[in-house]
XYZ file of C-alpha atoms in Angstrom:
327
model
C 14.977 19.808 4.481
C 11.539 18.291 5.660
C 10.787 18.516 9.257
C 10.612 15.304 11.455
C 7.599 13.814 11.860
C 5.373 16.098 13.839
C 5.385 15.094 17.583
C 3.680 11.474 16.947
C 1.809 11.269 20.031
C 0.375 14.754 20.243
C -0.464 14.617 16.359
C -2.142 11.568 16.583
C -3.216 11.306 20.201
C -6.825 11.328 19.173
C -6.490 8.658 16.614
C -8.320 5.862 18.833
C -11.101 8.238 19.073
C -11.384 9.150 15.831
C -10.480 5.609 14.550
C -11.495 3.033 17.173
C -10.241 0.042 16.669
C -12.290 -2.482 14.978
C -14.236 -5.791 16.280
C -11.991 -8.824 16.504
C -13.168 -11.707 15.963
C -12.271 -15.094 16.625
C -11.451 -17.962 14.365
C -14.803 -19.701 14.601
C -16.181 -16.201 13.720
C -14.094 -15.440 10.503
C -14.713 -18.496 8.877
C -12.361 -17.577 6.366
C -12.009 -20.092 3.383
C -8.775 -19.789 3.220
C -5.887 -18.434 5.539
C -2.691 -17.898 4.074
C -0.908 -15.274 6.404
C -1.229 -16.142 10.300
C -1.607 -12.381 10.667
C -1.963 -11.417 14.605
C -4.838 -8.987 15.860
C -4.236 -5.319 15.893
C -3.553 -4.208 19.492
C -6.793 -1.857 20.789
C -4.608 1.357 20.777
C -1.567 1.522 18.841
C 1.757 2.421 20.529
C 2.025 6.222 18.985
C 4.569 7.008 21.529
C 7.050 4.986 19.387
C 8.141 4.025 16.023
C 7.376 0.945 14.479
C 10.174 -1.538 14.414
C 10.577 -3.109 11.029
C 10.258 -7.103 10.748
C 11.944 -9.236 8.294
C 15.188 -8.903 6.345
C 15.966 -5.875 4.905
C 15.399 -4.690 1.911
C 12.032 -6.112 2.238
C 10.390 -6.092 -1.437
C 6.544 -5.535 -1.645
C 4.549 -5.386 -4.772
C 1.520 -3.508 -4.321
C -1.147 -5.399 -6.886
C -4.857 -5.403 -7.780
C -6.954 -7.737 -9.974
C -9.031 -4.281 -11.466
C -8.043 -0.997 -12.556
C -9.387 2.011 -10.187
C -9.580 0.437 -6.977
C -6.736 2.749 -5.385
C -3.293 0.822 -6.148
C -1.144 3.372 -6.890
C -3.125 5.898 -4.150
C -2.416 3.209 -1.576
C 1.429 3.021 -2.906
C 2.080 6.884 -2.677
C 0.636 7.025 1.054
C 1.999 3.732 2.235
C 5.386 4.689 1.016
C 5.326 8.372 2.500
C 4.162 7.024 5.681
C 7.235 4.591 6.234
C 9.228 7.284 5.057
C 7.584 9.598 7.947
C 8.550 6.774 10.256
C 11.824 7.050 9.255
C 12.637 4.250 7.058
C 14.149 4.402 4.116
C 11.942 3.775 1.035
C 12.152 3.222 -2.900
C 9.175 3.269 -4.859
C 9.560 1.449 -8.192
C 6.747 2.581 -10.439
C 6.587 -0.202 -12.837
C 3.407 0.814 -14.759
C 5.449 1.577 -18.501
C 3.645 4.099 -20.541
C 0.881 4.848 -17.971
C 3.045 5.775 -15.048
C 0.909 8.007 -12.291
C 2.801 7.400 -8.982
C 5.028 10.456 -9.791
C 2.296 12.646 -10.035
C 0.532 11.162 -7.162
C 3.851 11.940 -5.096
C 4.097 15.474 -6.808
C 7.615 14.304 -8.250
C 6.444 14.173 -11.984
C 8.585 17.396 -13.133
C 11.774 15.635 -11.383
C 11.602 12.689 -13.309
C 14.684 12.879 -15.671
C 16.034 9.214 -16.121
C 14.684 6.000 -15.735
C 15.533 2.368 -15.355
C 15.740 1.571 -18.633
C 18.406 4.329 -19.233
C 20.435 2.546 -16.422
C 20.276 -0.816 -17.798
C 21.162 0.658 -21.170
C 24.302 2.154 -19.690
C 22.839 5.942 -20.315
C 23.170 6.902 -16.592
C 24.257 5.657 -13.480
C 21.747 4.099 -10.777
C 21.677 6.979 -8.441
C 20.631 9.603 -11.487
C 16.910 8.093 -11.899
C 16.238 7.992 -8.112
C 14.405 11.026 -7.407
C 14.343 11.949 -3.520
C 11.450 13.491 -2.289
C 12.300 17.007 -0.517
C 9.686 16.492 2.071
C 10.809 13.358 3.457
C 14.312 12.487 1.742
C 14.398 9.188 2.878
C 11.484 8.368 0.027
C 12.938 7.835 -3.460
C 11.138 7.141 -6.710
C 12.340 5.063 -9.252
C 10.435 4.848 -12.853
C 10.477 2.255 -15.187
C 10.212 3.859 -18.055
C 9.045 7.322 -19.357
C 5.235 8.091 -20.197
C 3.822 6.877 -23.318
C 6.343 4.003 -23.800
C 6.380 0.324 -24.064
C 8.195 -1.973 -21.865
C 11.236 -2.188 -24.360
C 12.374 -5.762 -25.613
C 14.570 -7.242 -23.334
C 13.022 -5.850 -20.035
C 11.407 -8.495 -18.146
C 11.634 -10.318 -14.853
C 15.294 -10.903 -14.923
C 15.808 -7.043 -15.716
C 13.581 -5.802 -12.862
C 15.266 -8.486 -10.408
C 19.105 -7.140 -11.411
C 17.535 -3.169 -10.766
C 16.299 -4.442 -7.174
C 19.619 -6.536 -6.403
C 21.446 -3.163 -7.539
C 19.422 -1.137 -4.976
C 20.417 -3.577 -2.401
C 24.018 -3.404 -3.057
C 24.438 0.428 -3.712
C 27.688 1.971 -1.753
C 24.891 4.264 0.392
C 23.202 1.330 1.584
C 20.149 -0.818 0.729
C 16.428 0.631 1.508
C 14.352 -0.668 4.179
C 11.808 -1.486 2.057
C 11.150 -1.578 -2.074
C 7.645 -0.983 -2.877
C 6.840 -1.871 -6.573
C 3.690 -0.263 -8.088
C 2.729 -2.040 -11.578
C -0.162 -1.931 -13.873
C -3.515 -3.754 -12.602
C -3.948 -7.320 -14.584
C -2.014 -10.515 -15.249
C -0.150 -9.558 -18.350
C 3.323 -9.590 -19.278
C 3.949 -6.282 -16.940
C 2.588 -8.579 -13.829
C 5.097 -11.160 -14.611
C 7.892 -8.896 -14.549
C 7.027 -6.957 -11.172
C 6.295 -9.613 -8.925
C 9.606 -11.457 -10.045
C 12.036 -9.724 -7.404
C 9.209 -9.703 -4.760
C 8.554 -11.882 -1.602
C 5.577 -10.390 -0.257
C 2.654 -8.456 -1.657
C -0.260 -5.756 -0.875
C -3.345 -6.596 -2.597
C -5.601 -3.432 -3.287
C -9.231 -4.098 -3.891
C -12.811 -2.636 -3.320
C -15.783 -4.452 -2.011
C -17.634 -5.243 -4.913
C -17.797 -8.609 -6.816
C -16.061 -7.353 -10.025
C -12.742 -6.302 -8.212
C -13.008 -9.537 -5.651
C -12.845 -11.888 -8.664
C -9.969 -10.256 -10.031
C -8.364 -9.946 -6.711
C -8.827 -13.550 -6.435
C -7.138 -14.444 -9.520
C -4.481 -12.211 -8.699
C -4.090 -13.877 -5.387
C -3.929 -17.072 -7.083
C -0.945 -16.352 -9.845
C 0.847 -14.731 -6.930
C 0.876 -18.029 -4.796
C 1.631 -20.036 -8.187
C 4.824 -17.396 -8.224
C 6.000 -18.229 -4.821
C 4.692 -15.112 -3.141
C 2.979 -16.415 0.010
C 2.865 -13.316 2.462
C -0.289 -11.223 0.636
C -1.868 -9.095 2.567
C -5.013 -6.972 1.530
C -6.222 -2.927 1.696
C -9.953 -2.713 1.350
C -10.473 0.753 -0.225
C -13.220 2.940 -1.105
C -15.532 1.620 2.037
C -18.954 3.063 2.457
C -20.329 2.246 5.875
C -23.952 3.560 4.837
C -24.319 1.109 1.641
C -22.819 -1.476 4.016
C -25.579 -1.083 6.465
C -28.073 -1.229 3.760
C -26.816 -4.302 2.543
C -26.062 -2.570 -0.646
C -22.275 -3.246 -0.134
C -20.308 -6.267 1.190
C -19.165 -5.806 4.355
C -14.981 -6.209 5.093
C -15.664 -9.402 6.890
C -17.402 -10.928 3.574
C -14.507 -9.726 1.472
C -12.060 -11.505 3.935
C -13.981 -14.709 3.955
C -13.995 -14.783 0.038
C -10.223 -13.820 -0.412
C -9.047 -15.481 2.762
C -6.508 -12.835 3.055
C -5.016 -11.305 6.108
C -6.326 -7.593 6.781
C -3.900 -4.766 7.026
C -6.370 -1.800 6.312
C -9.675 -0.711 5.872
C -10.046 2.839 3.863
C -13.062 4.706 3.807
C -14.303 6.675 0.505
C -12.892 10.156 1.019
C -13.823 12.987 -1.532
C -10.305 14.379 0.149
C -8.461 11.801 -2.324
C -9.274 13.679 -5.524
C -8.048 17.047 -4.105
C -4.370 15.597 -3.122
C -3.874 13.792 -6.352
C -4.198 16.877 -8.177
C -2.038 18.649 -5.963
C 0.506 15.821 -5.643
C 0.174 15.530 -2.291
C -0.034 12.412 -0.760
C -3.450 12.569 1.642
C -1.560 11.200 4.940
C 0.182 14.810 4.642
C -3.189 16.619 4.789
C -3.872 19.071 7.741
C -5.683 18.448 9.468
C -5.662 14.743 8.864
C -8.458 13.117 7.532
C -9.952 9.336 8.796
C -8.427 7.874 5.227
C -5.174 9.019 5.457
C -4.880 8.050 9.101
C -6.121 4.892 8.067
C -3.347 4.468 5.143
C -1.064 5.573 8.044
C -2.025 2.541 10.141
C -1.815 0.316 7.137
C 1.867 1.227 6.615
C 2.299 1.024 10.554
C 1.075 -2.876 10.392
C 3.087 -3.783 7.208
C 6.289 -2.430 8.853
C 5.440 -4.701 12.098
C 4.018 -7.698 10.208
C 0.830 -6.923 12.142
C -2.579 -7.413 10.798
C -6.273 -6.863 11.457
C -8.186 -10.022 12.027
C -11.635 -8.360 11.086
C -13.613 -5.729 10.870
C -17.856 -5.490 10.477
C -20.672 -3.436 10.534
C -22.225 -3.535 14.019
C -26.071 -5.001 13.363
C -27.609 -2.175 16.075
C -25.004 0.217 16.067
C -25.224 2.185 19.498
C -24.403 5.734 17.746
C -25.557 6.871 14.854
C -22.790 8.176 12.117
C -19.653 7.328 10.352
C -17.736 5.937 13.062
C -20.226 3.315 14.722
C -18.829 0.963 11.997
C -15.620 0.439 13.707
C -17.146 -0.124 17.121
C -16.781 3.029 18.611
């Protein structure tokens, strides 16, 4: 059985010095094209001497989406999911990528998936059988929609996934605090299926024009489906390129998409290593900057808190990576 979250104040007491709070801009400076979620500015220092307080009714059903492949959507789902479990919340992570599922591998649970949601719907097993509990943090469970290299079966659509989520909500052992749904990038039939039971979304993008164009399209479709609570994670940020004007700043991304900012994740070579090990980045010791950023994003998701804006200093006082964050 996993040990409890190690002494949060001690484990991350140096977080503020390693990942200083971002530059907060007022409404007149942000100039966002559209503002869908009136997220409050994140406080200067996270209150790491307490656990985050869950906002909203439970279970909160959150879809983790992106417009483009390769932006880190599944990596975000895995790290946010395990972070929420470390905070003490019960989480069901649903891998709705039929045929190309990867969430089980990133969580290190690939060898333990024997049943899927499709088999529950077919009456071949009970609901509890395809739920794979993480041994490190037992409050995290994984539910795969189908087996690898298989397509969505005929008849499995939005109503079927909604039934699965409703079954989780009413199960005898109690409803989870959060349901995270990870599904393939794009806007095909799988997209319509995955967003059906969701009430909020986390949009993952990278600061490049192709990813942003696709992200904007996905945002519009989410809104058309009635999902207005949309927050974004900007992934694979490289501050050296931003300072050289070779990559859009996070402020540029926010202005283009007009979304509340949940987190900024820097480019980190440890991601590949953690993926190959089936060991989420947030569990690395010592923790990496990107891992802590994922943990902060999970915290903000729980408390419905957001960052207002982040930008590169024009004339940073310090040379090096952390001057990007205002340190």
